[in-house]
mmCIF file of C-alpha atoms in Angstrom:
data_model
loop_
_atom_site.group_PDB
_atom_site.id
_atom_site.type_symbol
_atom_site.label_atom_id
_atom_site.label_comp_id
_atom_site.label_asym_id
_atom_site.label_seq_id
_atom_site.Cartn_x
_atom_site.Cartn_y
_atom_site.Cartn_z
ATOM 1 C CA MET A 701 -169.250 73.282 -56.070
ATOM 2 C CA THR A 702 -168.777 69.680 -54.940
ATOM 3 C CA LYS A 703 -171.399 68.105 -52.707
ATOM 4 C CA ALA A 704 -170.288 67.682 -49.098
ATOM 5 C CA SER A 705 -170.814 63.928 -49.222
ATOM 6 C CA SER A 706 -168.343 63.433 -52.049
ATOM 7 C CA SER A 707 -164.574 63.205 -51.796
ATOM 8 C CA THR A 708 -161.849 64.735 -53.914
ATOM 9 C CA ILE A 709 -159.413 61.947 -52.987
ATOM 10 C CA LYS A 710 -158.124 59.784 -55.846
ATOM 11 C CA PRO A 711 -157.582 56.304 -54.363
ATOM 12 C CA GLU A 712 -154.817 55.418 -56.831
ATOM 13 C CA GLU A 713 -152.917 58.603 -55.989
ATOM 14 C CA ALA A 714 -153.268 57.949 -52.253
ATOM 15 C CA ALA A 715 -151.957 54.418 -52.761
ATOM 16 C CA HIS A 716 -148.975 55.684 -54.783
ATOM 17 C CA PHE A 717 -147.851 58.102 -52.074
ATOM 18 C CA GLY A 718 -148.717 55.739 -49.247
ATOM 19 C CA ALA A 719 -146.267 53.233 -50.713
ATOM 20 C CA LEU A 720 -143.494 55.842 -50.275
ATOM 21 C CA ALA A 721 -144.316 56.576 -46.625
ATOM 22 C CA ALA A 722 -141.543 54.570 -44.962
ATOM 23 C CA ASP A 723 -138.838 56.536 -46.780
ATOM 24 C CA TRP A 724 -140.507 59.966 -46.796
ATOM 25 C CA TRP A 725 -138.011 61.482 -44.345
ATOM 26 C CA ASP A 726 -134.924 60.095 -46.116
ATOM 27 C CA PRO A 727 -133.365 63.110 -47.922
ATOM 28 C CA ARG A 728 -131.824 60.713 -50.442
ATOM 29 C CA GLY A 729 -134.917 58.547 -50.838
ATOM 30 C CA PRO A 730 -137.922 58.796 -53.176
ATOM 31 C CA SER A 731 -138.957 62.146 -51.650
ATOM 32 C CA ALA A 732 -135.505 63.700 -52.156
ATOM 33 C CA MET A 733 -136.930 66.302 -54.546
ATOM 34 C CA LEU A 734 -139.339 67.512 -51.858
ATOM 35 C CA HIS A 735 -136.481 67.809 -49.367
ATOM 36 C CA ARG A 736 -134.589 70.017 -51.834
ATOM 37 C CA LEU A 737 -137.707 72.052 -52.546
ATOM 38 C CA ASN A 738 -138.718 72.523 -48.917
ATOM 39 C CA PRO A 739 -136.316 75.358 -47.947
ATOM 40 C CA VAL A 740 -137.580 77.480 -50.863
ATOM 41 C CA ARG A 741 -141.202 76.810 -49.961
ATOM 42 C CA LEU A 742 -140.563 77.553 -46.278
ATOM 43 C CA GLY A 743 -138.867 80.841 -47.116
ATOM 44 C CA TYR A 744 -141.861 81.905 -49.183
ATOM 45 C CA ILE A 745 -144.321 80.829 -46.493
ATOM 46 C CA ARG A 746 -142.425 82.634 -43.730
ATOM 47 C CA ALA A 747 -142.381 85.866 -45.752
ATOM 48 C CA ALA A 748 -146.130 85.569 -46.385
ATOM 49 C CA ILE A 749 -146.798 84.917 -42.682
ATOM 50 C CA ASP A 750 -144.754 87.938 -41.610
ATOM 51 C CA LEU A 751 -146.546 90.194 -44.090
ATOM 52 C CA HIS A 752 -150.081 88.959 -43.438
ATOM 53 C CA PHE A 753 -149.893 88.742 -39.648
ATOM 54 C CA HIS A 754 -147.651 91.828 -39.280
ATOM 55 C CA CYS A 755 -144.792 89.893 -37.658
ATOM 56 C CA ASP A 756 -141.170 90.867 -37.279
ATOM 57 C CA SER A 757 -138.969 88.546 -39.333
ATOM 58 C CA SER A 758 -136.780 87.953 -36.258
ATOM 59 C CA LEU A 759 -139.626 86.337 -34.289
ATOM 60 C CA LEU A 760 -138.956 82.661 -33.634
ATOM 61 C CA LYS A 761 -142.644 81.771 -33.267
ATOM 62 C CA PRO A 762 -144.713 84.090 -35.481
ATOM 63 C CA LEU A 763 -147.587 81.588 -35.474
ATOM 64 C CA ALA A 764 -147.892 81.388 -31.675
ATOM 65 C CA GLY A 765 -151.574 81.267 -30.738
ATOM 66 C CA LYS A 766 -152.606 80.516 -34.330
ATOM 67 C CA ARG A 767 -153.964 77.361 -35.953
ATOM 68 C CA ALA A 768 -152.521 75.926 -39.164
ATOM 69 C CA LEU A 769 -153.868 73.224 -41.480
ATOM 70 C CA ASP A 770 -151.679 71.420 -44.022
ATOM 71 C CA VAL A 771 -153.717 69.468 -46.555
ATOM 72 C CA GLY A 772 -151.950 66.580 -48.252
ATOM 73 C CA CYS A 773 -149.309 66.653 -45.548
ATOM 74 C CA GLY A 774 -147.481 63.458 -46.494
ATOM 75 C CA ALA A 775 -145.247 62.447 -43.586
ATOM 76 C CA GLY A 776 -145.070 65.991 -42.211
ATOM 77 C CA LEU A 777 -142.328 67.851 -44.088
ATOM 78 C CA LEU A 778 -144.260 71.107 -43.720
ATOM 79 C CA CYS A 779 -146.270 70.364 -40.561
ATOM 80 C CA GLU A 780 -143.166 70.064 -38.398
ATOM 81 C CA PRO A 781 -141.681 73.466 -39.377
ATOM 82 C CA LEU A 782 -145.110 75.095 -38.894
ATOM 83 C CA ALA A 783 -145.287 73.591 -35.397
ATOM 84 C CA ARG A 784 -141.823 74.965 -34.631
ATOM 85 C CA LEU A 785 -143.067 78.392 -35.729
ATOM 86 C CA GLY A 786 -145.571 78.151 -32.895
ATOM 87 C CA ALA A 787 -148.759 77.026 -34.640
ATOM 88 C CA GLY A 788 -151.211 74.453 -33.414
ATOM 89 C CA VAL A 789 -150.961 72.230 -36.497
ATOM 90 C CA THR A 790 -153.395 69.790 -38.070
ATOM 91 C CA GLY A 791 -152.196 67.645 -40.987
ATOM 92 C CA LEU A 792 -154.544 65.810 -43.348
ATOM 93 C CA ASP A 793 -153.526 63.125 -45.804
ATOM 94 C CA ALA A 794 -155.340 60.650 -48.026
ATOM 95 C CA ALA A 795 -152.881 57.820 -47.274
ATOM 96 C CA PRO A 796 -153.041 56.201 -43.812
ATOM 97 C CA GLU A 797 -149.426 55.067 -44.253
ATOM 98 C CA ASN A 798 -148.323 58.702 -44.487
ATOM 99 C CA ILE A 799 -150.209 59.638 -41.325
ATOM 100 C CA ALA A 800 -148.560 56.764 -39.444
ATOM 101 C CA ALA A 801 -145.109 57.840 -40.669
ATOM 102 C CA ALA A 802 -145.826 61.478 -39.755
ATOM 103 C CA ARG A 803 -146.866 60.566 -36.208
ATOM 104 C CA ALA A 804 -143.850 58.315 -35.750
ATOM 105 C CA HIS A 805 -141.474 61.097 -36.828
ATOM 106 C CA ALA A 806 -143.086 63.869 -34.766
ATOM 107 C CA GLU A 807 -143.558 62.027 -31.480
ATOM 108 C CA PRO A 808 -139.895 61.580 -30.420
ATOM 109 C CA GLN A 809 -139.327 65.283 -31.096
ATOM 110 C CA GLY A 810 -142.139 66.305 -28.772
ATOM 111 C CA LEU A 811 -144.127 67.906 -31.599
ATOM 112 C CA ASN A 812 -147.837 67.762 -30.804
ATOM 113 C CA ILE A 813 -149.299 67.687 -34.309
ATOM 114 C CA ASP A 814 -152.852 66.503 -34.955
ATOM 115 C CA TYR A 815 -152.424 64.151 -37.916
ATOM 116 C CA ARG A 816 -155.600 62.795 -39.488
ATOM 117 C CA HIS A 817 -156.445 60.418 -42.321
ATOM 118 C CA GLU A 818 -159.420 62.496 -43.471
ATOM 119 C CA ALA A 819 -160.619 64.358 -46.549
ATOM 120 C CA ILE A 820 -160.721 68.149 -46.740
ATOM 121 C CA GLU A 821 -164.496 68.063 -47.242
ATOM 122 C CA HIS A 822 -164.967 67.160 -43.556
ATOM 123 C CA PHE A 823 -163.211 70.269 -42.265
ATOM 124 C CA ALA A 824 -165.501 73.135 -43.283
ATOM 125 C CA GLY A 825 -165.992 75.865 -40.705
ATOM 126 C CA ARG A 826 -162.871 75.110 -38.654
ATOM 127 C CA GLY A 827 -161.520 78.670 -39.006
ATOM 128 C CA PHE A 828 -157.806 77.994 -39.507
ATOM 129 C CA ASP A 829 -155.529 81.042 -39.551
ATOM 130 C CA LEU A 830 -153.181 79.421 -42.069
ATOM 131 C CA VAL A 831 -154.079 76.804 -44.675
ATOM 132 C CA THR A 832 -151.394 75.232 -46.853
ATOM 133 C CA SER A 833 -151.480 72.634 -49.608
ATOM 134 C CA LEU A 834 -148.231 72.089 -51.469
ATOM 135 C CA GLU A 835 -147.884 69.875 -54.541
ATOM 136 C CA VAL A 836 -151.293 68.309 -53.878
ATOM 137 C CA ILE A 837 -154.018 69.763 -56.092
ATOM 138 C CA GLU A 838 -152.552 68.110 -59.195
ATOM 139 C CA HIS A 839 -153.276 64.725 -57.572
ATOM 140 C CA VAL A 840 -156.952 65.178 -56.613
ATOM 141 C CA ASP A 841 -160.067 63.954 -58.373
ATOM 142 C CA ASP A 842 -161.941 67.285 -58.462
ATOM 143 C CA PRO A 843 -159.669 70.370 -58.306
ATOM 144 C CA GLN A 844 -162.545 72.852 -57.948
ATOM 145 C CA GLY A 845 -164.111 70.785 -55.184
ATOM 146 C CA PHE A 846 -160.725 70.599 -53.482
ATOM 147 C CA VAL A 847 -160.295 74.391 -53.637
ATOM 148 C CA ASP A 848 -163.839 74.821 -52.302
ATOM 149 C CA GLY A 849 -162.881 72.537 -49.419
ATOM 150 C CA LEU A 850 -159.726 74.519 -48.681
ATOM 151 C CA ALA A 851 -161.699 77.773 -48.693
ATOM 152 C CA GLY A 852 -164.215 76.341 -46.246
ATOM 153 C CA THR A 853 -161.530 75.703 -43.622
ATOM 154 C CA MET A 854 -160.156 79.275 -43.542
ATOM 155 C CA ALA A 855 -160.822 81.949 -40.950
ATOM 156 C CA ASP A 856 -162.232 85.146 -42.452
ATOM 157 C CA ASP A 857 -158.875 86.879 -41.969
ATOM 158 C CA GLY A 858 -156.886 83.744 -42.741
ATOM 159 C CA LEU A 859 -154.046 83.097 -45.151
ATOM 160 C CA MET A 860 -153.719 80.301 -47.701
ATOM 161 C CA ILE A 861 -150.665 79.141 -49.633
ATOM 162 C CA ILE A 862 -150.811 76.647 -52.505
ATOM 163 C CA SER A 863 -148.073 75.325 -54.764
ATOM 164 C CA THR A 864 -148.350 73.180 -57.875
ATOM 165 C CA PRO A 865 -146.582 72.505 -61.191
ATOM 166 C CA ASN A 866 -147.636 74.578 -64.184
ATOM 167 C CA ARG A 867 -148.881 72.726 -67.279
ATOM 168 C CA THR A 868 -146.165 73.657 -69.755
ATOM 169 C CA ALA A 869 -143.725 71.923 -72.065
ATOM 170 C CA LEU A 870 -140.947 72.686 -69.558
ATOM 171 C CA SER A 871 -142.745 71.061 -66.635
ATOM 172 C CA ASN A 872 -143.479 67.991 -68.742
ATOM 173 C CA LEU A 873 -139.811 67.701 -69.671
ATOM 174 C CA MET A 874 -138.389 68.395 -66.197
ATOM 175 C CA LEU A 875 -140.942 66.875 -63.826
ATOM 176 C CA VAL A 876 -142.265 63.958 -65.838
ATOM 177 C CA GLU A 877 -139.870 62.822 -68.529
ATOM 178 C CA LEU A 878 -136.420 63.628 -67.101
ATOM 179 C CA ALA A 879 -137.185 63.430 -63.368
ATOM 180 C CA GLU A 880 -138.915 60.059 -63.578
ATOM 181 C CA LEU A 881 -136.540 58.676 -66.198
ATOM 182 C CA THR A 882 -133.518 59.447 -64.005
ATOM 183 C CA GLY A 883 -135.186 58.254 -60.799
ATOM 184 C CA ARG A 884 -135.268 61.696 -59.153
ATOM 185 C CA ILE A 885 -139.029 61.263 -58.757
ATOM 186 C CA PRO A 886 -140.716 57.823 -58.501
ATOM 187 C CA ARG A 887 -142.379 56.702 -61.716
ATOM 188 C CA GLY A 888 -146.075 57.492 -61.905
ATOM 189 C CA THR A 889 -145.862 60.447 -59.515
ATOM 190 C CA HIS A 890 -146.865 63.099 -62.039
ATOM 191 C CA HIS A 891 -149.424 63.180 -64.844
ATOM 192 C CA HIS A 892 -148.836 66.235 -66.980
ATOM 193 C CA GLU A 893 -152.447 66.585 -68.062
ATOM 194 C CA GLN A 894 -153.402 67.079 -64.404
ATOM 195 C CA PHE A 895 -151.079 70.060 -63.932
ATOM 196 C CA ILE A 896 -152.867 73.388 -63.499
ATOM 197 C CA THR A 897 -151.962 76.724 -65.063
ATOM 198 C CA PRO A 898 -151.922 79.909 -62.938
ATOM 199 C CA ASP A 899 -154.919 81.267 -64.862
ATOM 200 C CA GLU A 900 -156.907 78.085 -64.204
ATOM 201 C CA MET A 901 -155.901 78.183 -60.546
ATOM 202 C CA GLU A 902 -156.932 81.812 -60.151
ATOM 203 C CA LYS A 903 -160.324 81.081 -61.730
ATOM 204 C CA MET A 904 -160.955 78.183 -59.320
ATOM 205 C CA LEU A 905 -159.909 80.288 -56.354
ATOM 206 C CA SER A 906 -162.206 83.098 -57.461
ATOM 207 C CA GLU A 907 -165.105 80.637 -57.779
ATOM 208 C CA ALA A 908 -164.430 79.673 -54.146
ATOM 209 C CA GLY A 909 -164.545 83.292 -52.958
ATOM 210 C CA LEU A 910 -160.787 83.695 -52.696
ATOM 211 C CA GLU A 911 -158.370 86.295 -54.029
ATOM 212 C CA VAL A 912 -154.769 85.807 -55.163
ATOM 213 C CA ILE A 913 -152.454 88.451 -53.694
ATOM 214 C CA ASN A 914 -149.097 87.021 -54.790
ATOM 215 C CA THR A 915 -147.766 84.495 -57.279
ATOM 216 C CA SER A 916 -144.131 83.434 -57.432
ATOM 217 C CA GLY A 917 -142.427 80.880 -59.631
ATOM 218 C CA ILE A 918 -140.020 78.156 -58.560
ATOM 219 C CA SER A 919 -137.152 77.598 -60.972
ATOM 220 C CA TYR A 920 -134.411 74.986 -61.036
ATOM 221 C CA ASN A 921 -130.874 74.867 -62.342
ATOM 222 C CA LEU A 922 -127.935 72.582 -61.618
ATOM 223 C CA ALA A 923 -125.803 75.341 -60.080
ATOM 224 C CA SER A 924 -128.240 76.755 -57.511
ATOM 225 C CA GLY A 925 -130.977 74.115 -57.292
ATOM 226 C CA PHE A 926 -134.506 75.403 -56.595
ATOM 227 C CA THR A 927 -134.996 79.160 -56.236
ATOM 228 C CA LEU A 928 -137.897 81.602 -56.173
ATOM 229 C CA SER A 929 -138.308 83.241 -59.564
ATOM 230 C CA ASP A 930 -140.519 85.428 -61.727
ATOM 231 C CA ASN A 931 -140.673 82.500 -64.154
ATOM 232 C CA LEU A 932 -143.831 80.428 -63.549
ATOM 233 C CA ALA A 933 -143.171 77.853 -66.260
ATOM 234 C CA LEU A 934 -142.027 75.006 -63.997
ATOM 235 C CA ASN A 935 -143.811 75.398 -60.680
ATOM 236 C CA TYR A 936 -145.423 78.216 -58.721
ATOM 237 C CA LEU A 937 -146.570 79.301 -55.265
ATOM 238 C CA ILE A 938 -149.701 81.348 -54.646
ATOM 239 C CA THR A 939 -150.703 83.424 -51.612
ATOM 240 C CA VAL A 940 -154.468 83.674 -51.166
ATOM 241 C CA VAL A 941 -156.933 85.471 -48.879
ATOM 242 C CA LYS A 942 -160.713 85.614 -48.734
ATOM 243 C CA ALA A 943 -162.115 88.062 -51.261
#
């Protein structure tokens, strides 16, 4: 387990994403892939929320009265929908430029989101009902320490959702070689050796006292774009609770 005084933040990764902050909300800009991916992720998250918190799927604000933490929030692509679902939302990011962009986008919409340029290690014991971290763990310095930090922020009956690319030949082809070559993802965004397999992820979660209750793949094809799938080869989402 990582010492509390250390940080899992990789400065070079924070700088890379901070440089994209000004265009984060442009659906045709450098974060276009995240904009296309977001509806699939949100559908998965909403289903997990309804199941875990015993909510009716027709409820507009299933997270009313609950606290949510999004770690590696970027400029708020997930924080804003979580706030609209009724949660009191805190967003953490390693890049101050992203936090500034997130605040600037949320304020005119009247979304009261607590955005902070802080590391996950500082948030132990906060007791969040929902903890999310999407496409982040592959960019940190110490994945196990990062997972330990995530676990430390959860309420005992809380819910966690993580997504990350799998380390396969397909993900290397699609997310590194083709995506960066064609400009769909900015160059230097992904490093295939840092991708994490589902087995590796489950082991880290177990070490942190967490249990995986669902794993779903995210697939991509030209006809339908991103969809949830049984195929974990490209990317996957995991639902986690305390063991």
